CSV table of C-alpha atoms in Angstrom, one decimal:
chain,number,residue,atom,x,y,z
A,205,UNK,CA,87.6,8.2,50.8
A,206,UNK,CA,84.6,10.2,51.8
A,207,UNK,CA,82.3,7.5,51.8
A,208,UNK,CA,84.0,5.2,54.4
A,209,UNK,CA,84.6,8.1,56.6
A,210,UNK,CA,81.2,9.4,56.7
A,211,UNK,CA,80.4,5.5,57.2
A,212,UNK,CA,82.6,5.2,60.3
A,213,UNK,CA,81.0,8.6,61.6
A,214,UNK,CA,77.9,7.2,61.1
A,215,UNK,CA,78.4,4.2,63.0
A,216,UNK,CA,80.3,5.9,66.0
A,217,UNK,CA,77.5,8.2,66.8
A,218,UNK,CA,75.0,5.4,66.4
A,219,UNK,CA,77.3,2.7,68.9
A,220,UNK,CA,77.9,5.9,71.1
A,221,UNK,CA,73.9,6.6,71.5
A,222,UNK,CA,73.2,3.1,72.1
A,223,UNK,CA,75.0,2.8,75.0
A,224,UNK,CA,72.9,5.4,77.4
A,225,UNK,CA,71.1,3.4,79.8
A,226,UNK,CA,67.8,2.4,78.8
A,227,UNK,CA,66.3,3.4,82.2
A,228,UNK,CA,67.0,6.7,81.5
A,229,UNK,CA,64.5,6.6,78.5
A,230,UNK,CA,61.5,9.2,78.9
A,231,UNK,CA,60.3,8.9,75.2
A,232,UNK,CA,58.0,6.8,73.4
A,233,UNK,CA,58.5,6.0,69.5
A,234,UNK,CA,57.3,8.9,66.9
A,235,UNK,CA,54.6,8.3,64.6
A,236,UNK,CA,53.6,11.9,64.0
A,237,UNK,CA,56.3,13.0,61.5
A,238,UNK,CA,57.3,14.4,57.9
A,239,UNK,CA,60.8,13.4,57.0
A,240,UNK,CA,63.3,14.4,53.5
A,241,UNK,CA,66.7,12.8,53.2
A,242,UNK,CA,69.4,12.3,50.8
A,243,UNK,CA,70.0,8.2,49.8
A,244,UNK,CA,72.9,6.4,47.9
A,245,UNK,CA,72.7,2.7,46.6
A,246,UNK,CA,75.4,0.4,46.1
A,247,UNK,CA,74.9,-2.3,43.6
A,248,UNK,CA,76.6,-5.2,44.6
A,249,UNK,CA,78.9,-5.7,41.1
A,250,UNK,CA,80.0,-9.4,41.8
A,251,UNK,CA,76.4,-10.4,42.2
A,252,UNK,CA,74.6,-8.5,39.9
A,253,UNK,CA,77.6,-7.5,37.0
A,254,UNK,CA,76.5,-4.0,37.1
A,255,UNK,CA,78.6,-1.1,38.3
A,256,UNK,CA,76.5,1.8,39.8
A,257,UNK,CA,76.1,3.9,42.6
A,258,UNK,CA,73.1,5.9,42.0
A,259,UNK,CA,71.5,8.3,44.2
A,260,UNK,CA,68.8,10.8,44.8
A,261,UNK,CA,66.2,12.0,47.4
A,262,UNK,CA,63.1,10.5,49.4
A,263,UNK,CA,60.2,11.9,51.3
A,264,UNK,CA,58.4,10.2,53.9
A,265,UNK,CA,54.9,10.8,56.0
A,266,UNK,CA,53.4,9.5,59.3
A,267,UNK,CA,50.6,10.5,61.0
A,268,UNK,CA,49.1,8.4,63.9
A,269,UNK,CA,45.4,7.7,64.5
A,270,UNK,CA,45.0,6.1,68.0
A,271,UNK,CA,47.1,4.1,70.0
A,272,UNK,CA,46.8,1.2,67.4
A,273,UNK,CA,46.7,2.1,63.8
A,274,UNK,CA,49.1,5.1,61.9
A,275,UNK,CA,49.2,5.8,58.3
A,276,UNK,CA,52.2,5.9,56.3
A,277,UNK,CA,53.5,7.2,52.5
A,278,UNK,CA,57.0,7.7,50.8
A,279,UNK,CA,58.3,8.8,48.1
A,280,UNK,CA,61.9,8.0,46.4
A,281,UNK,CA,63.3,9.0,43.2
A,282,UNK,CA,66.8,7.6,43.1
A,283,UNK,CA,69.0,7.4,39.5
A,284,UNK,CA,72.6,7.4,38.2
A,285,UNK,CA,74.3,5.7,35.6
A,286,UNK,CA,74.9,2.2,35.4
A,287,UNK,CA,77.8,-0.2,33.6
A,288,UNK,CA,77.9,-3.1,32.1
A,289,UNK,CA,80.9,-4.4,30.7
A,290,UNK,CA,81.5,-1.7,28.1
A,291,UNK,CA,78.2,-0.3,28.0
A,292,UNK,CA,76.7,2.5,29.9
A,293,UNK,CA,73.1,4.0,30.2
A,294,UNK,CA,71.1,5.8,32.9
A,295,UNK,CA,68.6,4.6,34.7
A,296,UNK,CA,65.9,6.6,36.9
A,297,UNK,CA,63.7,4.8,39.4
A,298,UNK,CA,60.7,6.5,41.2
A,299,UNK,CA,58.8,4.9,43.5
A,300,UNK,CA,55.5,5.6,45.7
A,301,UNK,CA,54.3,3.4,48.7
A,302,UNK,CA,51.5,4.2,51.0
A,303,UNK,CA,50.1,2.0,53.7
A,304,UNK,CA,48.3,1.5,56.9
A,305,UNK,CA,50.6,0.9,60.0
A,306,UNK,CA,49.7,-1.5,62.9
A,307,UNK,CA,51.6,-1.4,66.3
A,308,UNK,CA,51.6,-2.9,69.8
A,309,UNK,CA,53.3,-1.3,72.3
A,310,UNK,CA,55.3,-4.3,74.2
A,311,UNK,CA,56.8,-1.5,77.0
A,312,UNK,CA,56.5,2.0,77.5
A,313,UNK,CA,59.7,2.1,75.7
A,314,UNK,CA,59.1,-0.6,72.5
A,315,UNK,CA,56.3,-0.7,70.0
A,316,UNK,CA,56.2,-3.8,67.6
A,317,UNK,CA,55.1,-2.7,63.9
A,318,UNK,CA,53.7,-4.5,60.5
A,319,UNK,CA,53.0,-2.0,57.6
A,320,UNK,CA,50.9,-3.5,54.6
A,321,UNK,CA,51.3,-0.9,51.6
A,322,UNK,CA,50.6,-0.5,48.0
A,323,UNK,CA,53.6,0.1,45.9
A,324,UNK,CA,53.8,1.7,42.4
A,325,UNK,CA,57.0,2.0,40.8
A,326,UNK,CA,58.5,3.8,37.3
A,327,UNK,CA,61.9,3.3,35.9
A,328,UNK,CA,63.2,4.9,33.0
A,329,UNK,CA,66.3,2.8,31.2
A,330,UNK,CA,68.1,4.7,28.7
A,331,UNK,CA,64.8,6.3,27.6
A,332,UNK,CA,62.6,3.3,27.7
A,333,UNK,CA,59.8,3.6,30.5
A,334,UNK,CA,58.0,0.7,32.6
A,335,UNK,CA,55.7,1.0,35.4
A,336,UNK,CA,53.8,-1.8,37.7
A,337,UNK,CA,51.6,-1.5,40.9
A,338,UNK,CA,52.5,-4.3,43.3
A,339,UNK,CA,52.6,-4.5,47.1
A,340,UNK,CA,54.8,-4.2,50.1
A,341,UNK,CA,55.0,-5.3,53.5
A,342,UNK,CA,57.2,-4.2,56.6
A,343,UNK,CA,57.6,-5.4,59.9
A,344,UNK,CA,59.6,-5.0,63.0
A,345,UNK,CA,60.4,-3.0,66.3
A,346,UNK,CA,61.1,0.7,67.3
A,347,UNK,CA,62.6,1.3,70.9
A,348,UNK,CA,63.6,4.6,73.0
A,349,UNK,CA,66.8,4.1,74.3
A,350,UNK,CA,66.5,7.5,75.4
A,351,UNK,CA,64.9,11.1,75.3
A,352,UNK,CA,67.4,11.2,72.3
A,353,UNK,CA,67.8,8.3,70.2
A,354,UNK,CA,65.5,5.7,69.0
A,355,UNK,CA,66.4,2.6,66.8
A,356,UNK,CA,64.5,0.9,64.4
A,357,UNK,CA,64.9,-2.6,63.1
A,358,UNK,CA,62.7,-4.5,60.1
A,359,UNK,CA,62.4,-6.8,57.6
A,360,UNK,CA,60.8,-5.7,54.4
A,361,UNK,CA,59.3,-7.7,51.3
A,362,UNK,CA,58.0,-5.6,48.1
A,363,UNK,CA,56.6,-7.2,45.1
A,364,UNK,CA,56.6,-4.8,41.9
A,365,UNK,CA,57.9,-4.8,38.5
A,366,UNK,CA,57.9,-8.8,38.3
A,367,UNK,CA,60.6,-8.8,40.9
A,368,UNK,CA,60.6,-10.0,44.7
A,369,UNK,CA,62.6,-8.1,47.2
A,370,UNK,CA,63.3,-9.2,50.9
A,371,UNK,CA,65.7,-6.9,52.6
A,372,UNK,CA,66.4,-5.6,56.2
A,373,UNK,CA,67.2,-2.6,57.8
A,374,UNK,CA,67.8,0.0,60.2
A,375,UNK,CA,67.1,3.6,61.4
A,376,UNK,CA,68.5,5.4,63.7
A,377,UNK,CA,66.5,8.8,64.7
A,378,UNK,CA,68.0,11.5,66.8
A,379,UNK,CA,66.0,13.6,68.6
A,380,UNK,CA,68.0,17.3,68.5
A,381,UNK,CA,64.8,18.9,70.2
A,382,UNK,CA,61.1,17.7,70.7
A,383,UNK,CA,60.2,18.7,66.9
A,384,UNK,CA,63.6,18.4,64.6
A,385,UNK,CA,65.2,15.2,64.6
A,386,UNK,CA,68.3,13.7,62.7
A,387,UNK,CA,67.9,10.4,60.3
A,388,UNK,CA,70.4,8.0,59.6
A,389,UNK,CA,69.4,4.6,58.0
A,390,UNK,CA,70.6,1.4,56.1
A,391,UNK,CA,68.9,-1.3,54.1
A,392,UNK,CA,70.4,-4.1,52.4
A,393,UNK,CA,69.2,-7.4,50.1
A,394,UNK,CA,71.4,-9.9,48.3
A,395,UNK,CA,72.3,-7.1,45.3
A,396,UNK,CA,72.1,-3.5,46.9
A,397,UNK,CA,72.7,-1.9,49.6
A,398,UNK,CA,70.8,1.5,50.4
A,399,UNK,CA,71.7,4.4,52.9
A,400,UNK,CA,70.0,7.3,54.2
A,401,UNK,CA,70.5,10.4,56.2
A,402,UNK,CA,68.1,13.5,56.4
A,403,UNK,CA,66.3,15.2,58.6
A,404,UNK,CA,62.6,14.6,60.2
A,405,UNK,CA,60.1,17.1,61.5
A,406,UNK,CA,57.5,16.0,64.4
A,407,UNK,CA,54.2,17.6,64.4
């Protein structure tokens, strides 16, 4: 299956990159960038009773102001066919997040961060629209293993559309050059798994 092959290739790349000695690291975590990515959501049918694998795209922007603060914003659009028993319906979800990030440099190679944000969500379920404004928070670390590989790990909480979601995730940043990076990411909660792959431009 193509999906399993892609995941194994991603895992091999990440494991190979992480094996590089930390002592070779000469890059600091990156905060000035614009990213665009493809994303796929796997819904846990055993937990939700829903058979679906919606996909879509997303963009993210980040700009550092000083050694302690940056702004970050993202837009995600994911949709697809959902099946519950014998019923099929289309669902499209758009999510806009904007916030301020606070970072603490624990070492030359590692930053700790906290990102409170405002969240706007709009969902269309079989032609019926619903929207809401809520809040989110993301906390974790970013570590530069070497000049070509950075890893971010985090916990995320989102409260919007009368739903509280807690998830955990990881993002690998592969530096092809100083200005062009690859992005591979995965995030999960009790009901869903999210996979992302894209490109990031540092400025």
